[in-house]
């Protein structure tokens, strides 16, 4: 069949399986952040405010940055939005928030970047979707216009392909080519290869225009877990561009969290992915920063990066009918996250600290000993005492109504003594 493929298809390389080749990804600077090139995996997010509302957008960007988003993307979908980008950057700088901003462009990005140079300058990176940058004969010229603007302002570009807006001419041609094979591939396979073809062909065009490889990030986003794994596994074999990783629409609540974790963990374990975004659908009145926390926890629980001390807590059972340990675990985790902006500046390495809040004598003391600092609360029917362990050694036993406050004080003291 491979011989038939090579004879029949002008784009045969996209319908062949590639050998596994480990490649060092090219590093791309986005503001003060490096994507790829051996740098740590970068966490990023995206606002869901109307960018024309500069004050509201600045507020959300600050919240995302404070939560740990190292890059924030904003929608630049019309002239009202483009007019505000420069002001948004100025307001952030005045507030001491240096997080790089990425402009998300669709359909008329070439016009907006040309008409509003302050927008083009203020952004740290442009996101271009090859599927809707232009259609027919206008596609290449409008794509080229955006790349030329990136060159003019010395900005990197993410070429972000999405299976919901895939170039219709490309997918039609590849499906027709596939149908003419003696043994056609399944349609879903061809669709995946079309995503990869769109990204790589667009990157090649950008390089031909003059954009260097260290200014290009690629993504091929889909919504399905297995599809994402298949697409990025193949994409990583075919190129050494820095790769932006994430499901395009992960979903809401636990479904979105589980899907993002399942898909990205498999790829990250293979060394695939230089920057990640968890695209959670926000729940009504929900906090946009949740997607940042989930992304951090994926990386941290996999041992790839550390962002904030994580709390180990038991799930509870019939021995822990009191909810006190659950409340304390939640309280401590929230407290640690609140303290991290201050701790990060003063205490080097504090993000690696481990804590444990356990609910009974079965596993409580053992788990508490494994943490840097841990507490084992009394289970149902146990003596009303809570031993505290620091680096494996029992140092105190807490009693009474102030256990939570006293444990927080011990956590603070441990941080000051250990990481100062």
Tab-separated table of C-alpha atoms in Angstrom:
chain	number	residue	atom	x	y	z
A	1	UNK	CA	0.000	0.000	0.000
A	2	UNK	CA	2.848	2.404	0.721
A	3	UNK	CA	4.038	2.103	-2.889
A	4	UNK	CA	0.546	2.962	-4.069
A	5	UNK	CA	0.451	5.953	-1.746
A	6	UNK	CA	3.722	7.364	-3.054
A	7	UNK	CA	2.551	7.034	-6.672
A	8	UNK	CA	-0.922	8.409	-6.167
A	9	UNK	CA	-0.633	11.286	-3.746
A	10	UNK	CA	1.076	14.659	-4.142
A	11	UNK	CA	1.076	14.959	-0.335
A	12	UNK	CA	1.995	11.344	0.347
A	13	UNK	CA	4.212	12.163	3.311
A	14	UNK	CA	1.145	13.156	5.315
A	15	UNK	CA	-0.533	9.801	4.751
A	16	UNK	CA	2.438	7.738	5.871
A	17	UNK	CA	3.380	6.830	9.401
A	18	UNK	CA	6.592	8.524	10.524
A	19	UNK	CA	9.380	6.789	12.416
A	20	UNK	CA	9.803	7.836	16.040
A	21	UNK	CA	12.524	10.470	16.212
A	22	UNK	CA	13.290	12.344	19.419
A	23	UNK	CA	13.861	16.007	18.600
A	24	UNK	CA	14.930	18.923	20.745
A	25	UNK	CA	12.291	21.598	20.289
A	26	UNK	CA	13.377	25.008	19.056
A	27	UNK	CA	13.088	27.642	21.799
A	28	UNK	CA	10.719	30.581	21.206
A	29	UNK	CA	10.806	33.762	23.287
A	30	UNK	CA	7.398	35.234	24.159
A	31	UNK	CA	8.129	38.371	26.124
A	32	UNK	CA	10.311	37.163	28.985
A	33	UNK	CA	9.044	33.581	28.716
A	34	UNK	CA	10.688	30.791	26.696
A	35	UNK	CA	8.597	28.062	25.076
A	36	UNK	CA	10.573	24.964	24.060
A	37	UNK	CA	14.333	24.803	23.776
A	38	UNK	CA	14.597	22.752	26.945
A	39	UNK	CA	12.740	25.339	29.052
A	40	UNK	CA	10.143	24.175	31.612
A	41	UNK	CA	6.655	23.553	30.266
A	42	UNK	CA	4.815	26.901	30.300
A	43	UNK	CA	1.284	27.320	31.669
A	44	UNK	CA	-0.971	29.688	29.776
A	45	UNK	CA	-4.629	30.680	29.742
A	46	UNK	CA	-7.113	32.877	27.887
A	47	UNK	CA	-9.504	35.593	28.977
A	48	UNK	CA	-13.228	35.325	28.310
A	49	UNK	CA	-13.938	39.034	28.678
A	50	UNK	CA	-14.827	41.372	25.829
A	51	UNK	CA	-11.412	42.813	24.955
A	52	UNK	CA	-13.111	46.109	24.104
A	53	UNK	CA	-13.793	46.314	27.866
A	54	UNK	CA	-10.239	47.244	28.783
A	55	UNK	CA	-10.827	47.518	32.537
A	56	UNK	CA	-12.627	44.191	32.798
A	57	UNK	CA	-10.006	42.483	30.651
A	58	UNK	CA	-7.115	43.917	32.675
A	59	UNK	CA	-8.765	42.708	35.878
A	60	UNK	CA	-9.096	39.165	34.572
A	61	UNK	CA	-5.558	39.128	33.162
A	62	UNK	CA	-4.254	40.132	36.579
A	63	UNK	CA	-6.254	37.352	38.212
A	64	UNK	CA	-4.931	34.771	35.762
A	65	UNK	CA	-1.358	35.989	36.166
A	66	UNK	CA	-1.659	35.968	39.962
A	67	UNK	CA	-2.914	32.367	39.777
A	68	UNK	CA	0.241	31.441	37.842
A	69	UNK	CA	-0.570	31.858	34.152
A	70	UNK	CA	2.750	32.700	32.538
A	71	UNK	CA	1.178	33.802	29.233
A	72	UNK	CA	-2.357	35.136	28.712
A	73	UNK	CA	-4.204	35.161	25.381
A	74	UNK	CA	-6.860	37.717	24.529
A	75	UNK	CA	-9.373	37.844	21.679
A	76	UNK	CA	-8.734	40.492	19.020
A	77	UNK	CA	-11.796	39.992	16.862
A	78	UNK	CA	-12.761	43.505	15.774
A	79	UNK	CA	-11.647	47.112	15.683
A	80	UNK	CA	-13.036	47.938	19.127
A	81	UNK	CA	-10.906	45.161	20.610
A	82	UNK	CA	-7.790	46.105	18.630
A	83	UNK	CA	-8.094	49.726	19.786
A	84	UNK	CA	-7.884	48.655	23.422
A	85	UNK	CA	-4.917	46.281	23.288
A	86	UNK	CA	-2.305	49.014	23.666
A	87	UNK	CA	-4.222	50.525	26.596
A	88	UNK	CA	-4.548	47.101	28.219
A	89	UNK	CA	-0.785	46.621	28.010
A	90	UNK	CA	-0.168	50.084	29.482
A	91	UNK	CA	-2.568	49.454	32.373
A	92	UNK	CA	-0.945	46.109	33.150
A	93	UNK	CA	2.549	47.608	33.088
A	94	UNK	CA	1.438	50.430	35.376
A	95	UNK	CA	0.093	47.818	37.807
A	96	UNK	CA	3.360	45.851	37.709
A	97	UNK	CA	1.871	42.915	35.799
A	98	UNK	CA	4.369	41.946	33.104
A	99	UNK	CA	2.619	38.797	31.832
A	100	UNK	CA	3.018	38.498	28.023
A	101	UNK	CA	-0.157	38.932	25.969
A	102	UNK	CA	-1.035	36.880	22.896
A	103	UNK	CA	-3.524	38.179	20.337
A	104	UNK	CA	-6.026	35.618	19.046
A	105	UNK	CA	-6.857	36.537	15.438
A	106	UNK	CA	-9.425	35.091	13.046
A	107	UNK	CA	-10.643	36.223	9.617
A	108	UNK	CA	-9.483	39.873	9.693
A	109	UNK	CA	-6.256	39.746	11.672
A	110	UNK	CA	-4.229	41.029	8.729
A	111	UNK	CA	-6.366	44.185	8.615
A	112	UNK	CA	-6.392	44.795	12.355
A	113	UNK	CA	-2.636	44.449	12.758
A	114	UNK	CA	-1.989	46.837	9.897
A	115	UNK	CA	-4.558	49.440	10.933
A	116	UNK	CA	-3.641	49.416	14.640
A	117	UNK	CA	0.155	49.359	15.013
A	118	UNK	CA	-0.110	49.962	18.759
A	119	UNK	CA	-1.950	46.634	18.976
A	120	UNK	CA	0.699	44.885	16.894
A	121	UNK	CA	3.437	46.286	19.117
A	122	UNK	CA	1.760	45.628	22.471
A	123	UNK	CA	1.207	41.921	21.854
A	124	UNK	CA	4.009	39.493	22.640
A	125	UNK	CA	2.789	36.888	20.137
A	126	UNK	CA	0.142	36.483	17.426
A	127	UNK	CA	-2.062	33.416	17.075
A	128	UNK	CA	-3.016	32.636	13.455
A	129	UNK	CA	-5.510	29.945	12.430
A	130	UNK	CA	-4.665	28.728	8.901
A	131	UNK	CA	-8.244	27.504	8.491
A	132	UNK	CA	-9.770	30.966	8.587
A	133	UNK	CA	-6.981	33.428	7.865
A	134	UNK	CA	-8.382	33.723	4.347
A	135	UNK	CA	-10.132	31.685	1.693
A	136	UNK	CA	-9.295	30.816	-1.880
A	137	UNK	CA	-6.731	33.065	-3.523
A	138	UNK	CA	-6.752	35.449	-0.552
A	139	UNK	CA	-5.529	32.856	1.916
A	140	UNK	CA	-1.813	32.996	1.193
A	141	UNK	CA	-1.672	36.769	0.767
A	142	UNK	CA	-3.533	37.431	4.029
A	143	UNK	CA	-1.435	34.870	5.874
A	144	UNK	CA	1.680	36.513	4.435
A	145	UNK	CA	0.480	39.938	5.590
A	146	UNK	CA	0.276	38.719	9.189
A	147	UNK	CA	3.680	37.071	9.003
A	148	UNK	CA	5.175	40.260	7.565
A	149	UNK	CA	3.695	42.228	10.467
A	150	UNK	CA	5.255	39.745	12.877
A	151	UNK	CA	8.597	40.309	11.169
A	152	UNK	CA	8.168	44.087	11.304
A	153	UNK	CA	7.564	44.051	15.052
A	154	UNK	CA	9.837	41.093	15.820
A	155	UNK	CA	7.009	38.956	17.222
A	156	UNK	CA	6.637	35.173	17.323
A	157	UNK	CA	3.567	33.471	15.893
A	158	UNK	CA	1.533	30.455	16.942
A	159	UNK	CA	0.139	28.678	13.923
A	160	UNK	CA	-2.870	27.142	15.601
A	161	UNK	CA	-4.838	24.598	13.571
A	162	UNK	CA	-8.227	23.515	14.884
A	163	UNK	CA	-10.273	20.610	13.591
A	164	UNK	CA	-13.423	22.723	13.929
A	165	UNK	CA	-12.101	25.205	11.378
A	166	UNK	CA	-9.826	23.093	9.206
A	167	UNK	CA	-8.982	24.402	5.721
A	168	UNK	CA	-11.853	22.963	3.656
A	169	UNK	CA	-9.859	22.890	0.410
A	170	UNK	CA	-7.043	20.927	2.051
A	171	UNK	CA	-9.247	18.330	3.719
A	172	UNK	CA	-11.291	17.880	0.532
A	173	UNK	CA	-8.153	17.295	-1.557
A	174	UNK	CA	-6.700	14.826	0.931
A	175	UNK	CA	-9.971	12.934	1.255
A	176	UNK	CA	-10.165	12.676	-2.542
A	177	UNK	CA	-6.557	11.484	-2.751
A	178	UNK	CA	-7.255	8.908	-0.067
A	179	UNK	CA	-10.396	7.660	-1.834
A	180	UNK	CA	-8.318	6.874	-4.911
A	181	UNK	CA	-5.984	4.546	-3.008
A	182	UNK	CA	-6.388	0.777	-3.471
A	183	UNK	CA	-6.779	0.506	0.329
A	184	UNK	CA	-7.989	3.869	1.644
A	185	UNK	CA	-7.197	4.969	5.170
A	186	UNK	CA	-10.094	5.600	7.598
A	187	UNK	CA	-11.526	9.142	7.318
A	188	UNK	CA	-10.507	10.025	10.876
A	189	UNK	CA	-6.901	9.171	10.054
A	190	UNK	CA	-6.975	11.440	7.015
A	191	UNK	CA	-8.493	14.242	9.100
A	192	UNK	CA	-5.654	13.961	11.604
A	193	UNK	CA	-3.110	14.053	8.821
A	194	UNK	CA	-4.830	17.095	7.316
A	195	UNK	CA	-4.433	18.921	10.631
A	196	UNK	CA	-0.723	18.151	10.613
A	197	UNK	CA	-0.397	19.095	6.952
A	198	UNK	CA	-2.083	22.446	7.578
A	199	UNK	CA	0.260	23.257	10.455
A	200	UNK	CA	3.481	22.167	8.760
A	201	UNK	CA	2.653	23.641	5.348
A	202	UNK	CA	1.771	26.957	7.003
A	203	UNK	CA	4.985	26.905	9.029
A	204	UNK	CA	6.974	26.259	5.866
A	205	UNK	CA	5.238	29.180	4.168
A	206	UNK	CA	6.009	31.428	7.147
A	207	UNK	CA	9.683	30.448	6.982
A	208	UNK	CA	9.766	31.099	3.244
A	209	UNK	CA	8.421	34.591	3.915
A	210	UNK	CA	11.265	35.123	6.364
A	211	UNK	CA	9.972	34.206	9.817
A	212	UNK	CA	12.726	32.227	11.568
A	213	UNK	CA	12.035	28.866	13.150
A	214	UNK	CA	12.617	30.271	16.618
A	215	UNK	CA	9.591	32.525	16.110
A	216	UNK	CA	7.124	29.720	15.352
A	217	UNK	CA	4.959	27.668	17.728
A	218	UNK	CA	2.581	25.004	16.382
A	219	UNK	CA	-0.652	23.526	17.667
A	220	UNK	CA	-3.160	21.031	16.229
A	221	UNK	CA	-6.134	21.108	18.559
A	222	UNK	CA	-9.008	18.638	18.710
A	223	UNK	CA	-11.639	17.863	21.354
A	224	UNK	CA	-11.163	14.088	21.707
A	225	UNK	CA	-8.586	12.547	24.023
A	226	UNK	CA	-7.432	9.748	21.714
A	227	UNK	CA	-7.416	12.062	18.691
A	228	UNK	CA	-5.220	14.582	20.510
A	229	UNK	CA	-2.750	11.892	21.509
A	230	UNK	CA	-2.599	10.530	17.956
A	231	UNK	CA	-2.217	13.959	16.317
A	232	UNK	CA	0.534	15.243	18.600
A	233	UNK	CA	2.429	11.962	18.615
A	234	UNK	CA	2.640	12.193	14.833
A	235	UNK	CA	3.268	15.947	14.760
A	236	UNK	CA	6.158	15.615	17.207
A	237	UNK	CA	7.796	13.034	14.926
A	238	UNK	CA	7.614	15.317	11.903
A	239	UNK	CA	9.043	18.588	13.202
A	240	UNK	CA	11.132	20.329	15.821
A	241	UNK	CA	8.907	23.394	16.277
A	242	UNK	CA	7.835	24.284	19.811
A	243	UNK	CA	4.412	22.734	20.484
A	244	UNK	CA	1.399	24.260	22.213
A	245	UNK	CA	-0.680	21.481	23.783
A	246	UNK	CA	-4.329	21.282	24.784
A	247	UNK	CA	-7.811	20.096	23.905
A	248	UNK	CA	-9.677	22.758	21.969
A	249	UNK	CA	-12.878	22.319	23.996
A	250	UNK	CA	-12.231	20.196	27.064
A	251	UNK	CA	-15.702	20.632	28.552
A	252	UNK	CA	-17.146	21.709	31.880
A	253	UNK	CA	-16.335	20.650	35.426
A	254	UNK	CA	-14.938	17.205	36.130
A	255	UNK	CA	-15.340	16.107	32.494
A	256	UNK	CA	-13.093	18.896	31.258
A	257	UNK	CA	-10.531	18.307	33.987
A	258	UNK	CA	-10.407	14.547	33.425
A	259	UNK	CA	-10.252	14.837	29.623
A	260	UNK	CA	-7.446	17.409	29.732
A	261	UNK	CA	-5.487	15.410	32.281
A	262	UNK	CA	-5.894	12.119	30.430
A	263	UNK	CA	-4.848	13.527	27.056
A	264	UNK	CA	-2.009	15.797	28.077
A	265	UNK	CA	-0.479	13.481	30.662
A	266	UNK	CA	0.117	10.766	28.063
A	267	UNK	CA	1.840	13.258	25.760
A	268	UNK	CA	3.786	15.066	28.477
A	269	UNK	CA	5.087	11.723	29.734
A	270	UNK	CA	6.596	11.238	26.268
A	271	UNK	CA	8.187	14.684	26.354
A	272	UNK	CA	5.628	16.161	23.931
A	273	UNK	CA	4.331	19.642	24.762
A	274	UNK	CA	6.218	22.867	25.523
A	275	UNK	CA	3.298	24.989	26.707
A	276	UNK	CA	-0.150	23.872	27.836
A	277	UNK	CA	-3.598	25.347	28.266
A	278	UNK	CA	-6.558	23.626	29.928
A	279	UNK	CA	-9.606	24.901	28.028
A	280	UNK	CA	-12.308	24.467	30.648
A	281	UNK	CA	-15.824	25.691	30.003
A	282	UNK	CA	-16.469	28.001	32.967
A	283	UNK	CA	-19.390	27.101	35.167
A	284	UNK	CA	-21.958	29.877	35.765
A	285	UNK	CA	-20.269	32.351	38.072
A	286	UNK	CA	-17.164	30.170	38.123
A	287	UNK	CA	-13.599	31.356	38.529
A	288	UNK	CA	-11.614	31.591	35.283
A	289	UNK	CA	-8.394	30.897	37.189
A	290	UNK	CA	-9.481	27.273	37.686
A	291	UNK	CA	-7.989	26.353	34.306
A	292	UNK	CA	-4.615	27.696	35.472
A	293	UNK	CA	-4.720	25.684	38.690
A	294	UNK	CA	-5.637	22.491	36.828
A	295	UNK	CA	-2.766	22.986	34.361
A	296	UNK	CA	-0.328	23.524	37.220
A	297	UNK	CA	-1.565	20.476	39.086
A	298	UNK	CA	-1.227	18.280	35.995
A	299	UNK	CA	2.426	19.272	35.704
A	300	UNK	CA	3.102	19.111	39.430
A	301	UNK	CA	1.459	15.759	40.148
A	302	UNK	CA	3.454	14.318	37.234
A	303	UNK	CA	6.673	15.648	38.736
A	304	UNK	CA	7.375	17.890	35.730
A	305	UNK	CA	7.210	21.271	37.505
A	306	UNK	CA	6.381	22.594	40.952
A	307	UNK	CA	4.179	25.642	41.477
A	308	UNK	CA	2.743	25.505	44.977
A	309	UNK	CA	2.853	23.112	47.922
A	310	UNK	CA	0.206	20.426	47.484
A	311	UNK	CA	-1.778	18.946	50.322
A	312	UNK	CA	-2.159	15.184	50.622
A	313	UNK	CA	-5.443	14.248	52.297
A	314	UNK	CA	-7.239	10.952	52.794
A	315	UNK	CA	-10.621	10.379	51.085
A	316	UNK	CA	-12.437	9.623	54.309
A	317	UNK	CA	-14.338	6.511	55.373
A	318	UNK	CA	-16.462	5.200	58.217
A	319	UNK	CA	-13.585	5.899	60.601
A	320	UNK	CA	-13.741	9.626	59.764
A	321	UNK	CA	-17.393	10.561	60.156
A	322	UNK	CA	-16.400	14.053	61.257
A	323	UNK	CA	-15.840	16.523	58.419
A	324	UNK	CA	-13.176	18.372	60.390
A	325	UNK	CA	-10.225	16.937	58.475
A	326	UNK	CA	-11.903	17.723	55.148
A	327	UNK	CA	-12.452	21.319	56.195
A	328	UNK	CA	-8.884	21.608	57.455
A	329	UNK	CA	-7.423	20.119	54.273
A	330	UNK	CA	-9.430	22.558	52.137
A	331	UNK	CA	-8.520	25.415	54.457
A	332	UNK	CA	-4.807	24.624	54.316
A	333	UNK	CA	-4.766	24.207	50.519
A	334	UNK	CA	-6.534	27.555	50.067
A	335	UNK	CA	-4.223	29.199	52.593
A	336	UNK	CA	-1.121	27.925	50.820
A	337	UNK	CA	-2.338	29.225	47.453
A	338	UNK	CA	-3.138	32.595	48.985
A	339	UNK	CA	0.315	32.822	50.538
A	340	UNK	CA	2.239	31.708	47.442
A	341	UNK	CA	2.598	35.144	45.777
A	342	UNK	CA	4.348	36.341	48.949
A	343	UNK	CA	6.219	33.126	49.660
A	344	UNK	CA	7.468	32.859	46.075
A	345	UNK	CA	9.267	36.188	46.409
A	346	UNK	CA	10.809	35.455	49.808
A	347	UNK	CA	11.354	31.716	50.037
A	348	UNK	CA	13.204	29.889	47.285
A	349	UNK	CA	12.013	26.335	46.729
A	350	UNK	CA	8.861	26.621	48.855
A	351	UNK	CA	6.786	25.366	45.902
A	352	UNK	CA	8.334	21.928	46.485
A	353	UNK	CA	7.058	21.665	50.058
A	354	UNK	CA	4.615	18.836	50.761
A	355	UNK	CA	1.875	18.841	53.373
A	356	UNK	CA	-0.488	16.162	54.676
A	357	UNK	CA	-3.811	16.487	56.468
A	358	UNK	CA	-5.006	13.025	57.455
A	359	UNK	CA	-8.194	11.805	59.112
A	360	UNK	CA	-7.421	8.860	61.381
A	361	UNK	CA	-4.767	6.634	62.880
A	362	UNK	CA	-4.760	3.989	60.095
A	363	UNK	CA	-2.694	5.883	57.544
A	364	UNK	CA	-2.522	9.282	59.226
A	365	UNK	CA	0.789	9.080	61.048
A	366	UNK	CA	2.504	7.228	58.195
A	367	UNK	CA	1.389	9.687	55.508
A	368	UNK	CA	2.175	12.636	57.775
A	369	UNK	CA	5.730	11.350	58.208
A	370	UNK	CA	6.169	11.234	54.424
A	371	UNK	CA	5.323	14.930	54.082
A	372	UNK	CA	7.517	17.859	55.021
A	373	UNK	CA	4.878	18.806	57.543
A	374	UNK	CA	1.792	16.745	58.286
A	375	UNK	CA	-0.995	16.417	60.816
A	376	UNK	CA	-2.988	13.315	61.735
A	377	UNK	CA	-6.411	14.212	63.095
A	378	UNK	CA	-8.396	11.893	65.349
A	379	UNK	CA	-10.877	9.566	63.697
A	380	UNK	CA	-14.217	8.459	65.123
A	381	UNK	CA	-13.741	7.105	68.632
A	382	UNK	CA	-10.030	8.000	68.801
A	383	UNK	CA	-8.463	10.163	71.463
A	384	UNK	CA	-9.014	13.874	70.642
A	385	UNK	CA	-5.395	14.605	69.834
A	386	UNK	CA	-3.590	15.485	66.586
A	387	UNK	CA	0.115	14.629	66.311
A	388	UNK	CA	2.164	16.842	63.970
A	389	UNK	CA	5.199	15.530	62.089
A	390	UNK	CA	7.956	17.617	60.524
A	391	UNK	CA	10.312	15.889	58.105
A	392	UNK	CA	9.347	12.505	59.519
A	393	UNK	CA	9.698	13.390	63.197
A	394	UNK	CA	6.838	13.929	65.636
A	395	UNK	CA	7.272	17.442	67.027
A	396	UNK	CA	3.969	18.273	68.709
A	397	UNK	CA	0.500	17.075	69.644
A	398	UNK	CA	-2.318	19.566	69.149
A	399	UNK	CA	-5.562	19.568	71.153
A	400	UNK	CA	-8.617	21.727	71.600
A	401	UNK	CA	-10.426	24.243	69.437
A	402	UNK	CA	-7.408	25.946	67.846
A	403	UNK	CA	-5.884	23.017	65.976
A	404	UNK	CA	-6.319	24.671	62.563
A	405	UNK	CA	-4.813	27.982	63.665
A	406	UNK	CA	-1.917	26.308	65.455
A	407	UNK	CA	-1.158	24.081	62.478
A	408	UNK	CA	-1.090	27.119	60.155
A	409	UNK	CA	1.338	28.799	62.534
A	410	UNK	CA	3.572	25.721	62.390
A	411	UNK	CA	3.399	25.725	58.573
A	412	UNK	CA	4.462	29.384	58.491
A	413	UNK	CA	7.304	28.764	60.897
A	414	UNK	CA	8.491	25.773	58.853
A	415	UNK	CA	8.494	27.839	55.672
A	416	UNK	CA	10.458	30.669	57.297
A	417	UNK	CA	13.046	28.354	58.831
A	418	UNK	CA	13.451	25.993	55.865
A	419	UNK	CA	13.276	28.172	52.738
A	420	UNK	CA	14.539	31.591	53.819
